XYZ file of C-alpha atoms in Angstrom:
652
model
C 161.901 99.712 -70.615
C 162.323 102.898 -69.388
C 165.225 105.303 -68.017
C 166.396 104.489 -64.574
C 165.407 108.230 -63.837
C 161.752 108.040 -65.078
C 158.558 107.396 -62.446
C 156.558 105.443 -64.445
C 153.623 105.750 -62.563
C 150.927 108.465 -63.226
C 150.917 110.917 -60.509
C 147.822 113.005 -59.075
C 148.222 117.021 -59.874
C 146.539 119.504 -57.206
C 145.540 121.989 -59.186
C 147.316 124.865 -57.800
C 151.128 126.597 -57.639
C 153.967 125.960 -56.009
C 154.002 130.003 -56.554
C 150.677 130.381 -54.994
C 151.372 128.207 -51.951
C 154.483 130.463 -50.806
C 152.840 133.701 -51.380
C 150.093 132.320 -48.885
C 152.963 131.174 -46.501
C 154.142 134.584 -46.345
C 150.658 136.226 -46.444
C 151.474 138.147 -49.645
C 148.583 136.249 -51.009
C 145.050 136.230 -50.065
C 142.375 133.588 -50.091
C 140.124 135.419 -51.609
C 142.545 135.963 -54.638
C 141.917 131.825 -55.494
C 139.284 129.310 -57.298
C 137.494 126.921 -55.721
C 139.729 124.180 -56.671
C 142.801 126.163 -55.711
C 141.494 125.977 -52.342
C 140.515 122.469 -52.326
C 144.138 122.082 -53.131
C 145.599 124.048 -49.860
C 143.355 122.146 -47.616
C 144.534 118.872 -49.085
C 148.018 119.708 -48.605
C 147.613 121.231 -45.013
C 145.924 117.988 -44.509
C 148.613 115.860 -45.241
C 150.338 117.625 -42.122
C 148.646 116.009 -39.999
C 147.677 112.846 -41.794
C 149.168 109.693 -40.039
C 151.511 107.577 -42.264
C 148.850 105.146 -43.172
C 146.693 107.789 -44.514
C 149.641 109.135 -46.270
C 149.278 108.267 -50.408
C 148.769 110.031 -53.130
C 145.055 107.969 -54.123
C 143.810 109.757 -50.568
C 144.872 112.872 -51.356
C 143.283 112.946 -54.392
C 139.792 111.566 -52.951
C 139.942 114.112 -50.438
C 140.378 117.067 -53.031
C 137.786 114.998 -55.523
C 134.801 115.556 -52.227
C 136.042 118.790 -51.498
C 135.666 120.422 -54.941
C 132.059 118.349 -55.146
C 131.014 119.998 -51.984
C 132.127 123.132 -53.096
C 130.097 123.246 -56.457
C 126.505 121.271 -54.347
C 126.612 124.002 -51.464
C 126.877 126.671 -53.456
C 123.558 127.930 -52.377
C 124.029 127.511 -48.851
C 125.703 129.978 -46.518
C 128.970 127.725 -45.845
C 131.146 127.921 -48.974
C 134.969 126.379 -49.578
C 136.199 130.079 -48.734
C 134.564 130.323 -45.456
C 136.404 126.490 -44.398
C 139.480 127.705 -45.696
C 139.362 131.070 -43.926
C 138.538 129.142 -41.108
C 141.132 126.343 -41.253
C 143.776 127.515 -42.954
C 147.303 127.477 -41.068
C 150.588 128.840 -42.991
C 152.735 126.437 -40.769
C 150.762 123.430 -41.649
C 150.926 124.549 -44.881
C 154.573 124.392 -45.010
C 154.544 120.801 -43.340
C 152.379 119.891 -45.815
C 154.279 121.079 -48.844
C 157.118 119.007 -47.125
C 154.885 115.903 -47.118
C 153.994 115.627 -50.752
C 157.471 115.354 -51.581
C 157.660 112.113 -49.764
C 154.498 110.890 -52.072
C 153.806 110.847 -55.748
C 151.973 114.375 -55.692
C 152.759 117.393 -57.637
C 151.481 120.865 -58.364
C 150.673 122.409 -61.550
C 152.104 125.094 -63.460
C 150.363 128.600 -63.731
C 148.775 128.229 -67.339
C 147.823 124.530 -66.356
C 146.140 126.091 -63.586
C 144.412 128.904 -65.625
C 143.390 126.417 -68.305
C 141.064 124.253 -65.793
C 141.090 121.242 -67.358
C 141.139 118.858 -64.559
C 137.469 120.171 -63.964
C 134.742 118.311 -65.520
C 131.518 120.162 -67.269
C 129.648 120.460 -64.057
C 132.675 121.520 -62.275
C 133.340 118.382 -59.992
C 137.177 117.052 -60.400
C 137.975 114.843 -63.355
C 138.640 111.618 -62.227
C 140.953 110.503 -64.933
C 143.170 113.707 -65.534
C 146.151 112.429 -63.797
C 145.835 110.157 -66.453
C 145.495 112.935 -69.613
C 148.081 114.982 -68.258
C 150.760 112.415 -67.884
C 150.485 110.954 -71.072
C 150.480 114.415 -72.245
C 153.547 115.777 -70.832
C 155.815 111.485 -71.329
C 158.628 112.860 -72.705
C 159.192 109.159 -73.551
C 156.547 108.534 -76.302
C 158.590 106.871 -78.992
C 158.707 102.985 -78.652
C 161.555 100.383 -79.752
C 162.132 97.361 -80.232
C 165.984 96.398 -80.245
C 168.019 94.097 -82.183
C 167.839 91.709 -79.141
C 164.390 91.800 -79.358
C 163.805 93.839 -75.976
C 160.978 97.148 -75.670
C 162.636 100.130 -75.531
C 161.101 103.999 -74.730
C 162.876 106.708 -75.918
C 162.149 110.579 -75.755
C 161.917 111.860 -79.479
C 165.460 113.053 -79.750
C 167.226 110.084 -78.539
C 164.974 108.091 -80.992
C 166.346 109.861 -83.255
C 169.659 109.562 -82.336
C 169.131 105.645 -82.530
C 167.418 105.806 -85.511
C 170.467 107.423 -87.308
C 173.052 105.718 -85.321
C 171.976 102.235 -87.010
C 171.271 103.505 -90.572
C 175.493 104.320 -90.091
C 176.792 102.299 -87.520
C 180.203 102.322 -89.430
C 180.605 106.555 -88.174
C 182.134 107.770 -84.870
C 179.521 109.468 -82.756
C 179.315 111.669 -79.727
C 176.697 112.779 -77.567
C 176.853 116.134 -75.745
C 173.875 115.156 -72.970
C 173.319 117.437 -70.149
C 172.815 115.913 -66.115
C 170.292 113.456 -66.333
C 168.925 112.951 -69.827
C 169.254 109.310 -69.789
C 172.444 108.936 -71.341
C 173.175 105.504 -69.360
C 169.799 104.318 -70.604
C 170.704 105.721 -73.946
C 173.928 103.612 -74.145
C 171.682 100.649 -73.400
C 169.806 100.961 -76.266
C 173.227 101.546 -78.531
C 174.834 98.166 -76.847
C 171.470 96.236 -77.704
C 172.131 97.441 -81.677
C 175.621 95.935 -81.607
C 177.356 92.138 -81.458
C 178.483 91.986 -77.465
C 181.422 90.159 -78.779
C 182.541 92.760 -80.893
C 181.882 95.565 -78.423
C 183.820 97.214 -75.987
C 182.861 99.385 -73.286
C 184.778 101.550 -71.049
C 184.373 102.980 -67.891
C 187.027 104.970 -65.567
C 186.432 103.263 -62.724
C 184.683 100.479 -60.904
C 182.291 102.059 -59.440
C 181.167 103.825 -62.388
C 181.402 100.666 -64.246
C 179.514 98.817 -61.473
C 176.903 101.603 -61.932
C 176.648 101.561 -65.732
C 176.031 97.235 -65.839
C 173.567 98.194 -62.878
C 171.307 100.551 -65.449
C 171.995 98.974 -68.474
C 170.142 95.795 -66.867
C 172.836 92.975 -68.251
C 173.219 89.295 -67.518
C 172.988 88.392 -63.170
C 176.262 86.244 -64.106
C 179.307 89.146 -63.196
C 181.206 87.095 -65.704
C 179.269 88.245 -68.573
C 178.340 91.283 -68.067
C 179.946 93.884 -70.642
C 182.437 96.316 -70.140
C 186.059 96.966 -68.381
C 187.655 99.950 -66.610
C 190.238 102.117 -67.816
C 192.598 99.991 -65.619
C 191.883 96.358 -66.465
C 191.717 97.783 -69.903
C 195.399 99.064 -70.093
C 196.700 96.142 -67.884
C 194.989 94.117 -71.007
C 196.620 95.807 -73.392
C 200.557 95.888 -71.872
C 200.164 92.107 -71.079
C 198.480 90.859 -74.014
C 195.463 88.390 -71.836
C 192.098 88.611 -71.684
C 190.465 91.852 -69.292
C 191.577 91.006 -65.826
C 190.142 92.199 -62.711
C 191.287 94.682 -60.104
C 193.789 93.761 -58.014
C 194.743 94.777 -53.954
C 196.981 97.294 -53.881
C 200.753 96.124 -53.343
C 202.565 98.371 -50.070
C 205.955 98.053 -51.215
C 208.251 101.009 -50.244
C 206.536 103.719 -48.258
C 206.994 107.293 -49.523
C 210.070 108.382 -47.441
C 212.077 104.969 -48.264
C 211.172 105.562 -51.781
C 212.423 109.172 -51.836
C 215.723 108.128 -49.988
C 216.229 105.387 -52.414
C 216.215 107.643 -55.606
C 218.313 110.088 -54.334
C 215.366 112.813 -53.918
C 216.687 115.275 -51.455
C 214.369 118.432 -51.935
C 214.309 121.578 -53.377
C 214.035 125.147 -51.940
C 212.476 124.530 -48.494
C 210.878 121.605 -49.811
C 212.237 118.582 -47.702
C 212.145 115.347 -49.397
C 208.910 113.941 -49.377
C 207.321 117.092 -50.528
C 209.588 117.409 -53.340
C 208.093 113.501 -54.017
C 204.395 114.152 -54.435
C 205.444 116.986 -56.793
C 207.220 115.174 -58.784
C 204.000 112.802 -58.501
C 201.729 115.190 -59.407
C 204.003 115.834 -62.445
C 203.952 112.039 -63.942
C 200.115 112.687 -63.080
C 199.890 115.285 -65.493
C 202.522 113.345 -68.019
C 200.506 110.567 -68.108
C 197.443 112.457 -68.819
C 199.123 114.021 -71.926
C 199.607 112.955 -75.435
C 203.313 113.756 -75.330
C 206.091 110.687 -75.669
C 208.639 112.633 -73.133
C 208.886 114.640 -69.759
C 209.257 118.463 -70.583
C 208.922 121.110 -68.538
C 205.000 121.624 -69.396
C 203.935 118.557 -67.427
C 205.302 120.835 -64.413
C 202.401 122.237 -62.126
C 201.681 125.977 -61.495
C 203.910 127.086 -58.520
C 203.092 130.117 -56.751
C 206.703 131.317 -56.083
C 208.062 130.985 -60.084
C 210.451 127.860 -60.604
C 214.353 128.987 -61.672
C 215.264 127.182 -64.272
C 217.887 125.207 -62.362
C 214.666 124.073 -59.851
C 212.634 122.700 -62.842
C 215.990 120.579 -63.920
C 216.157 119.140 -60.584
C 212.701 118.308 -60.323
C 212.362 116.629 -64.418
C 215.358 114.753 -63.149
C 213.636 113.866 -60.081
C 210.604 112.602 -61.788
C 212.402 110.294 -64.464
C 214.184 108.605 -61.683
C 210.497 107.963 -60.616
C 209.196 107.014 -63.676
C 211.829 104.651 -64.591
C 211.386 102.658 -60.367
C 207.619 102.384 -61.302
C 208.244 100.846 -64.754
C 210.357 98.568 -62.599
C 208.053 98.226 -59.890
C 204.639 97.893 -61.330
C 202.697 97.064 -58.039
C 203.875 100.527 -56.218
C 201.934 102.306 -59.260
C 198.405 101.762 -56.943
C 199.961 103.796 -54.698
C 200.294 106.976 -56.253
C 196.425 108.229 -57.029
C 196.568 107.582 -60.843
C 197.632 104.006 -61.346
C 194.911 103.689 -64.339
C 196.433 106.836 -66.469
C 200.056 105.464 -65.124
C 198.713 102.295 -67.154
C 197.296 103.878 -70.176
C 200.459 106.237 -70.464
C 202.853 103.033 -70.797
C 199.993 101.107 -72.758
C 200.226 104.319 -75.273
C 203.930 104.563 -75.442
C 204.338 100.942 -76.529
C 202.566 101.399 -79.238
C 199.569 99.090 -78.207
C 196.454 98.838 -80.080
C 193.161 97.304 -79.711
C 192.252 93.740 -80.911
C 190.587 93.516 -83.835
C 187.902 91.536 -82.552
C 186.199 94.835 -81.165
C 184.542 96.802 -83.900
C 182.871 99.145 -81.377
C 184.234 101.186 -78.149
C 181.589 102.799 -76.127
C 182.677 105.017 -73.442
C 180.322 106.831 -70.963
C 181.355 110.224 -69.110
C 183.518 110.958 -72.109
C 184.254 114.387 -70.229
C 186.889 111.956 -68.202
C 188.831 110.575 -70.698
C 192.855 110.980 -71.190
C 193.878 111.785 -74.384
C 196.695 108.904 -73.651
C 193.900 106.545 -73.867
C 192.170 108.351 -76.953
C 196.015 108.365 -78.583
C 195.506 104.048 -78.320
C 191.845 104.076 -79.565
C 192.702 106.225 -82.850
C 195.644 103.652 -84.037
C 192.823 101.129 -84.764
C 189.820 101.481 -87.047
C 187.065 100.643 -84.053
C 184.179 103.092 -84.317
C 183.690 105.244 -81.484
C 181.044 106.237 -79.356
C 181.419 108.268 -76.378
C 178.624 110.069 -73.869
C 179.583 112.863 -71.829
C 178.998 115.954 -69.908
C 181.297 119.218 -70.597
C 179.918 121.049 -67.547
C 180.746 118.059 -65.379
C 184.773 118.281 -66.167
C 184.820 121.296 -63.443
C 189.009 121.801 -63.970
C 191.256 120.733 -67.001
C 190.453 120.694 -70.563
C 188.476 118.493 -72.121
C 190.117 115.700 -74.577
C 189.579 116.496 -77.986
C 188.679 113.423 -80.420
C 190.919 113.955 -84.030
C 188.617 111.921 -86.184
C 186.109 113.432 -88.009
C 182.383 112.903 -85.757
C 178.960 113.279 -85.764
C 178.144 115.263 -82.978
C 174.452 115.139 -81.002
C 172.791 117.623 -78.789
C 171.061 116.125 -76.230
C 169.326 119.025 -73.614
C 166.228 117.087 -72.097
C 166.803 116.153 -68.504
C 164.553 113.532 -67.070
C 165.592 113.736 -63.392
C 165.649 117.633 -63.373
C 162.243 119.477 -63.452
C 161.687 122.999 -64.478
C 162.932 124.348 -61.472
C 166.410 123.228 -61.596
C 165.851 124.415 -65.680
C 165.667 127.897 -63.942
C 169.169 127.045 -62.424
C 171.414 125.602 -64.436
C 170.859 127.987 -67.146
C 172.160 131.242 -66.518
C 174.914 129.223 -65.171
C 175.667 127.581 -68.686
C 175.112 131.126 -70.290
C 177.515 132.424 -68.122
C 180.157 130.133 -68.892
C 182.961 131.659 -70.961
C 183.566 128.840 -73.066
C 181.579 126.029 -73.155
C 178.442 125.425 -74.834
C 175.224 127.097 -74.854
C 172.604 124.510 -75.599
C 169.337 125.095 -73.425
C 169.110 122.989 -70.696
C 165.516 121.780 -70.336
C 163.788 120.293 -67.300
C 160.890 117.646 -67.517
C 157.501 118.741 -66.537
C 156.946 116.052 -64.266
C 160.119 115.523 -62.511
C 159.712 117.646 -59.069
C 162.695 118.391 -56.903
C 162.100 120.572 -54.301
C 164.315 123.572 -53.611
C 164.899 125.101 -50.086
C 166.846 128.122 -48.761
C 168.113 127.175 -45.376
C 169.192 129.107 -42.753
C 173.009 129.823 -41.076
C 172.974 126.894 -38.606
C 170.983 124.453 -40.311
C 171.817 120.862 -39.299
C 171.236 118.939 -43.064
C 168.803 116.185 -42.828
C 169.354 112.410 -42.079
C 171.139 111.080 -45.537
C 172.133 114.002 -46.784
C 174.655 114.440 -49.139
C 176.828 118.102 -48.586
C 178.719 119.067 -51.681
C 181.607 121.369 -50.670
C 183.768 123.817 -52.414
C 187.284 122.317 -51.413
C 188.861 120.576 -48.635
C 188.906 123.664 -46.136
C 185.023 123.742 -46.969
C 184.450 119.819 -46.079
C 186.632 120.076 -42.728
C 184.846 122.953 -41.892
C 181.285 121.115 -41.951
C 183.243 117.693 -40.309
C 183.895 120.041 -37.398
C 180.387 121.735 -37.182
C 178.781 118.576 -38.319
C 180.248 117.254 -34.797
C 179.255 120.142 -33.010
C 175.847 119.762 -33.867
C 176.326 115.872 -32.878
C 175.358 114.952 -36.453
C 176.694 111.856 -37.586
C 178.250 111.550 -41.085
C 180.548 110.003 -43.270
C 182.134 110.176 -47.041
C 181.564 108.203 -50.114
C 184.299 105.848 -49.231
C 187.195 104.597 -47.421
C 189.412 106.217 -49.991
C 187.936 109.780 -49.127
C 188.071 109.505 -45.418
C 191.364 108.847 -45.650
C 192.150 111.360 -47.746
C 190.366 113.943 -45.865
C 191.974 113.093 -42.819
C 195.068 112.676 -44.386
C 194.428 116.623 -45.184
C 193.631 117.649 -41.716
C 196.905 116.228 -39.836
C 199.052 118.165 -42.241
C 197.007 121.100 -42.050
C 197.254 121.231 -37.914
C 200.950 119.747 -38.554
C 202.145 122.604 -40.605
C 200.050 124.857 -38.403
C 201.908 124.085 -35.147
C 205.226 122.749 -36.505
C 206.739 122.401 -32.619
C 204.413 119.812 -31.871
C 203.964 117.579 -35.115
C 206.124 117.430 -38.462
C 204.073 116.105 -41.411
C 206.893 115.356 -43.467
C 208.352 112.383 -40.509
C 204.706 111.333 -40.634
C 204.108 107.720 -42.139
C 201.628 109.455 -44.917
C 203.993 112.791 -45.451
C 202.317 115.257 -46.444
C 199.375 115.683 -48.168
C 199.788 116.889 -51.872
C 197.599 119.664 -51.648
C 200.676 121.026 -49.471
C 203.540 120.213 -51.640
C 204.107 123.238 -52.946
C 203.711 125.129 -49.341
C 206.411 124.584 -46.787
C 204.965 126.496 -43.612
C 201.634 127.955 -42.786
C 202.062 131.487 -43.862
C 202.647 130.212 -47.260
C 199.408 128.459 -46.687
C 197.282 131.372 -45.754
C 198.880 133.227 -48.459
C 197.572 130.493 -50.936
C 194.005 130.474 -49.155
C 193.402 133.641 -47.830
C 190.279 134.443 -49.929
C 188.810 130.957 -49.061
C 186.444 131.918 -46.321
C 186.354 128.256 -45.107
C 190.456 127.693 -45.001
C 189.965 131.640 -42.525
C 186.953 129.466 -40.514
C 189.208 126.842 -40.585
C 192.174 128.903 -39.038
C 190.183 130.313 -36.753
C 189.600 126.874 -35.244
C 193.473 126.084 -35.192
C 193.830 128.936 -33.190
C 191.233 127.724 -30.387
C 192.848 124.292 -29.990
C 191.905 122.215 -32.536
C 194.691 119.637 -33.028
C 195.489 115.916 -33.687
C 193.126 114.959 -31.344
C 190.353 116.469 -32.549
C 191.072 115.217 -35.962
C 190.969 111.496 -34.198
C 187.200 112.137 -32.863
C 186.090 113.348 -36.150
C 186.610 110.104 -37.170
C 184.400 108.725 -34.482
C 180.554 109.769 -35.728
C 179.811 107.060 -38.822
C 176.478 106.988 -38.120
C 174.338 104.254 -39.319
C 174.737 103.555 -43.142
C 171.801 105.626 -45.253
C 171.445 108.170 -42.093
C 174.464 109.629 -41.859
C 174.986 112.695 -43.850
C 177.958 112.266 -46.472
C 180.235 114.971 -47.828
C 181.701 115.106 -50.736
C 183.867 117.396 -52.799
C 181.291 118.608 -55.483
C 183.496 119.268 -58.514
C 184.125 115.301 -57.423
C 180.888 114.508 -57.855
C 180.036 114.280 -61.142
C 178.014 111.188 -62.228
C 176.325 110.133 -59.465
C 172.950 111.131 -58.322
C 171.447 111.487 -54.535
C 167.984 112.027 -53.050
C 169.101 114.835 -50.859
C 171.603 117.225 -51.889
C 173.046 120.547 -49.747
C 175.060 123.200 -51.815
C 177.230 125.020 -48.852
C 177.573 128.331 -48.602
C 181.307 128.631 -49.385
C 180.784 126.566 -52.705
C 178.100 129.705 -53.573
C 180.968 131.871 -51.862
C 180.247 136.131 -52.628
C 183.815 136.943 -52.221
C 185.290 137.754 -55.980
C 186.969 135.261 -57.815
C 190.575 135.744 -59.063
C 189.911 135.365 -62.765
C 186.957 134.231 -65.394
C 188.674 130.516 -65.362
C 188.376 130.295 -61.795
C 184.683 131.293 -61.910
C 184.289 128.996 -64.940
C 185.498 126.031 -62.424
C 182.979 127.234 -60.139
C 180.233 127.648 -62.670
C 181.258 123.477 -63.258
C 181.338 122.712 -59.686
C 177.582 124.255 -58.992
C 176.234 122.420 -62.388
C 177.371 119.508 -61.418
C 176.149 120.024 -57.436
C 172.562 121.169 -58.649
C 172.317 118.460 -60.980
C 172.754 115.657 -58.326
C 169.450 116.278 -56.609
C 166.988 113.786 -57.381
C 164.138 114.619 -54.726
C 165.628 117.980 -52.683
C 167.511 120.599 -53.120
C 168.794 122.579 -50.611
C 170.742 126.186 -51.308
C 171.877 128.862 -48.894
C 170.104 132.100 -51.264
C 168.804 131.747 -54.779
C 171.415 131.074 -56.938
C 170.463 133.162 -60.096
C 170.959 136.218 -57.671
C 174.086 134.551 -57.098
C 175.231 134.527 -60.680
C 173.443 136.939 -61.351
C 176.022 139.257 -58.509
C 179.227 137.553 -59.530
C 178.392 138.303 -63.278
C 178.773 141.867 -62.679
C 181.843 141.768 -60.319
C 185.539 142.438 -61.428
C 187.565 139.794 -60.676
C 190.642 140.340 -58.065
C 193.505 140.427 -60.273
C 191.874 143.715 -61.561
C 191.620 145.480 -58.448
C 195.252 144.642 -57.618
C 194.917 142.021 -55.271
């Protein structure tokens, strides 16, 4: 079996450029400057332009370029030649519509020395027939075969067999695997499970969508029952009540916000009215719980733009504990503040809880994610660990580190990236103060097209358009609207939240007519630490979205218009979605856009905050599994903000 990312089918190569075909588009190119089978090739592809959808597979193109390049070499002594047809026929526009087509079918294009080399010719010059063939079990990145302990065929590229290979010769040793966007590393925990006893093995995922996702690839038992694994959450709720993994339950309402706040005595701080003061002291069990520390101190506390007096920090320590001790008393209300798994994990960790002895294995994919709470319960016991992750795709915060000594594993081949996302992501990984520096490597066969679109581009039906921050995604909701483009988000949870974000934006924006904090939600914690709108344009004024965004406030937008963003769904796998892309890690989408603010030229305020954007634009590339599209080239893009000072230097 194969990785979920790899076509398994052979494709059929045109033998010419991707190169070549834009430099004809703009006429930098002539065709005079090409072989005979390069021009076979453009005619093929213009071809497909106009092709109806019936005619429309990769087997026709291919006959069509086989009888083209024949009649090319048989009339070579007559006065009609390939050149003369193509000077004839050749049309840059249906060249472009036919560049667009192939993507739909299982063509590609070669690569310059592929093209030089002319192998795909046989000795009388006529196209060879099985090439398509030759090449593609040339360039299989996975050539190495397997058969598991469960007696199931396995294909591996060479360095993950090798991975395997030494993983069973000492399955007794922690291991981790440092894989870049996808390499396979879901197919590559397969073939770990299949060398272990399921009873004895545990794996872990951070939520259940991920975990729904990982049983999906790894190609388990139909029966839900049986299929491996648990989340973070089912795992810790395991652990504190000593049963078997339980599954997620509905969140309980219980108090809302403001009754909780008046019921522990939270009055505020500063200008911050009550409920405000609440989702800071949220945010600050948030960051608690994500900790290996056994009490509250005033490092859990977030970064406040106005500096906290020390009397301000008391009150709001005190302010949390009074929270911390209600939700030990009130499990059920924990679903309700945004991190009821690490809430879990942090009390499963303070107890002293270990893991069952029956597990002699923990496997955890997207290691990138995990709390060092949770790591702080997996070192008490003697389990082996194995964890698969991403550094790049942990945009913001630092990564856990693991204290046991472990054998560490490079893993650079991507299988759903081709050579022109290679060209991407790595300058961006060079440029990265900190993190590794590992090669990223694309697969010759894996073709994902990359387009520069223009200011007022409407994204295509299904979609996906990773944005920069919130301002950035209610920017495109509003000018997704305008352009009467339906769309949508991942889930309920993010439409909420987004919206959620907009009526205290235009609430804090014109305070006479709405008042977030006597709102049933409150306010939204990105605002917690901002009391009125100047403070908020402070905080955002070199966001170029949050100014678009203002701009709109000023000409009316309001609560209403908040209500009919809500109104374009769409029909489900039309609609374009947006997403926040530092949010994005982990998943994977046919169409990806990269918006202009999240590849924003204005200077960033230090190297960290580039680094998080260097994260956030790996992980947004590396989503793309058929298109790409990109506002300007994004090496120029690094390429400008590598050689900028950041703003703290020129006294901003």
């Amino acid at each position: 079996m194969r990785p979920e990312h790899f076509n398994f089918s052979c494709p059929v190569f045109l033998p010419v450029t991707a190169e070549t075909c834009e430099n004809l588009k703009a006429g930098t190119t002539a065709l005079e400057a090409l072989t005979q089978a390069e021009l076979a090739a453009v005619l093929v592809i213009q071809n497909l332009a106009q092709a109806t959808q019936a005619d429309l597979s990769c087997d026709a193109a291919e006959k069509i370029l086989s009888r083209l390049i024949a009649w090319s070499v048989d009339s070579r002594s007559s006065s009609a030649t390939l050149l003369s047809e193509a000077r004839r026929l050749f049309d840059a526009r249906k060249l472009y519509f036919g560049l667009n087509a192939i993507k739909e079918l299982n063509v590609r294009l070669l690569l310059a020395e592929e093209v030089a080399a002319r192998d795909y010719l046989l000795p009388d010059g006529k196209w060879d027939a099985s090439y398509k063939t030759r090449h593609h079990r040339n360039n299989d990145p996975f050539s190495e075969q397997m058969v598991t302990p469960r007696h199931r065929e396995r294909w591996l590229s060479g360095a993950q067999d090798k991975l395997v290979r030494t993983f069973r010769a000492n399955l007794d040793e922690d291991l981790h695997v440092q894989g870049y966007a996808g390499i396979g590393k879901s197919h590559l925990l397969g073939v770990l499970l299949e060398c272990l006893r399921p009873e004895r093995t545990l794996l872990l995922a951070r939520t259940p969508g991920k975990l729904g996702a990982l049983r999906k690839r790894l190609n388990g038992a139909h029966d839900k029952e049986k299929q491996p694994g648990s989340t973070f959450l089912a795992f810790a709720r395991a652990l504190l009540g000593g049963t078997r993994l339980q599954p997620e339950r509905a969140p309980d309402k219980g108090l809302s916000k403001q009754a909780l706040a008046q019921a522990l005595n939270i009055f505020g701080f500063r200008d911050h009215g009550a409920l405000a003061t609440l989702e800071i002291c949220l945010k600050v069990l948030e960051r608690y719980c994500q900790s290996r520390d056994h009490s509250l101190s005033g490092n859990h506390l977030p970064h406040f733009k106005l500096p906290l007096a020390a009397v301000d920090a008391q009150v709001i320590l005190e302010y949390t504990s009074r929270l911390w001790v209600y939700l030990d008393a009130h499990p059920q209300w924990n679903a309700r503040t945004g991190f009821e798994a690490l809430s879990m994990i942090k009390r499963a960790s303070l107890a002293g809880c270990v893991i069952p002895a029956r597990y002699t294995h923990i496997l955890i994919d997207e290691s990138q994610d995990i709390p060092p709470s949770l790591l702080q319960i997996i070192e008490r016991g003697r389990q082996v660990l194995i964890t698969l992750g991403d550094e790049y795709q942990k945009a913001s915060g630092v990564t856990a580190k693991r204290k046991r000594e472990i054998r560490q594993t490079d893993i650079s081949y991507s299988v759903r990236s081709g050579r022109n996302i290679e060209r991407l992501v790595n300058p961006l990984i060079f440029q990265h103060s900190e993190k590794g520096k590992v090669p990223f490597e694309g697969s010759r066969d894996a073709d994902i097209g990359i387009e520069e679109y223009p200011q007022g581009f409407v994204p295509p039906q299904g979609c996906v358009v990773l944005t920069a921050s919130r301002w950035d995604s209610m920017k495109w909701a509003i000018e997704l609207q305008a352009a009467h483009c339906a769309f949508g988000y991942l889930d309920k949870a993010a439409q909420q939240d987004l919206e959620h974000f907009m009526t205290t934006a235009v609430g804090l924006f014109k305070p006479d007519f709405y008042a977030p904090e006597r709102s049933a939600q409150g306010v939204h914690p990105f605002f917690s630490d901002l009391t009125d709108w100047q403070q908020v344009r402070d905080a955002n004024r070199f966001d170029e979205s949050f100014l678009w965004v203002e701009a709109q406030l000023e000409n009316d937008f309001n609560m209403a218009s908040v209500s009919r963003l809500s109104r374009m769904p769409g029909v489900a796998g039309k609609r374009c979605i947006l997403v926040l892309a530092q949010e994005a890690g982990g998943m994977e989408f046919d169409q990806v856009l990269l918006t202009t603010e999240l590849l924003t030229n204005v200077k960033f305020k230090d190297a960290y905050e580039f680094d998080q954007r260097i994260c956030a634009v790996y992980i947004a590339i590396s989503r793309a599994k058929r298109q790409l599209y990109v506002p300007y080239d994004v090496v120029q893009w690094i390429d400008y903000h590598g050689h900028q000072k950041y703003r703290e230097s020129h006294g901003y």
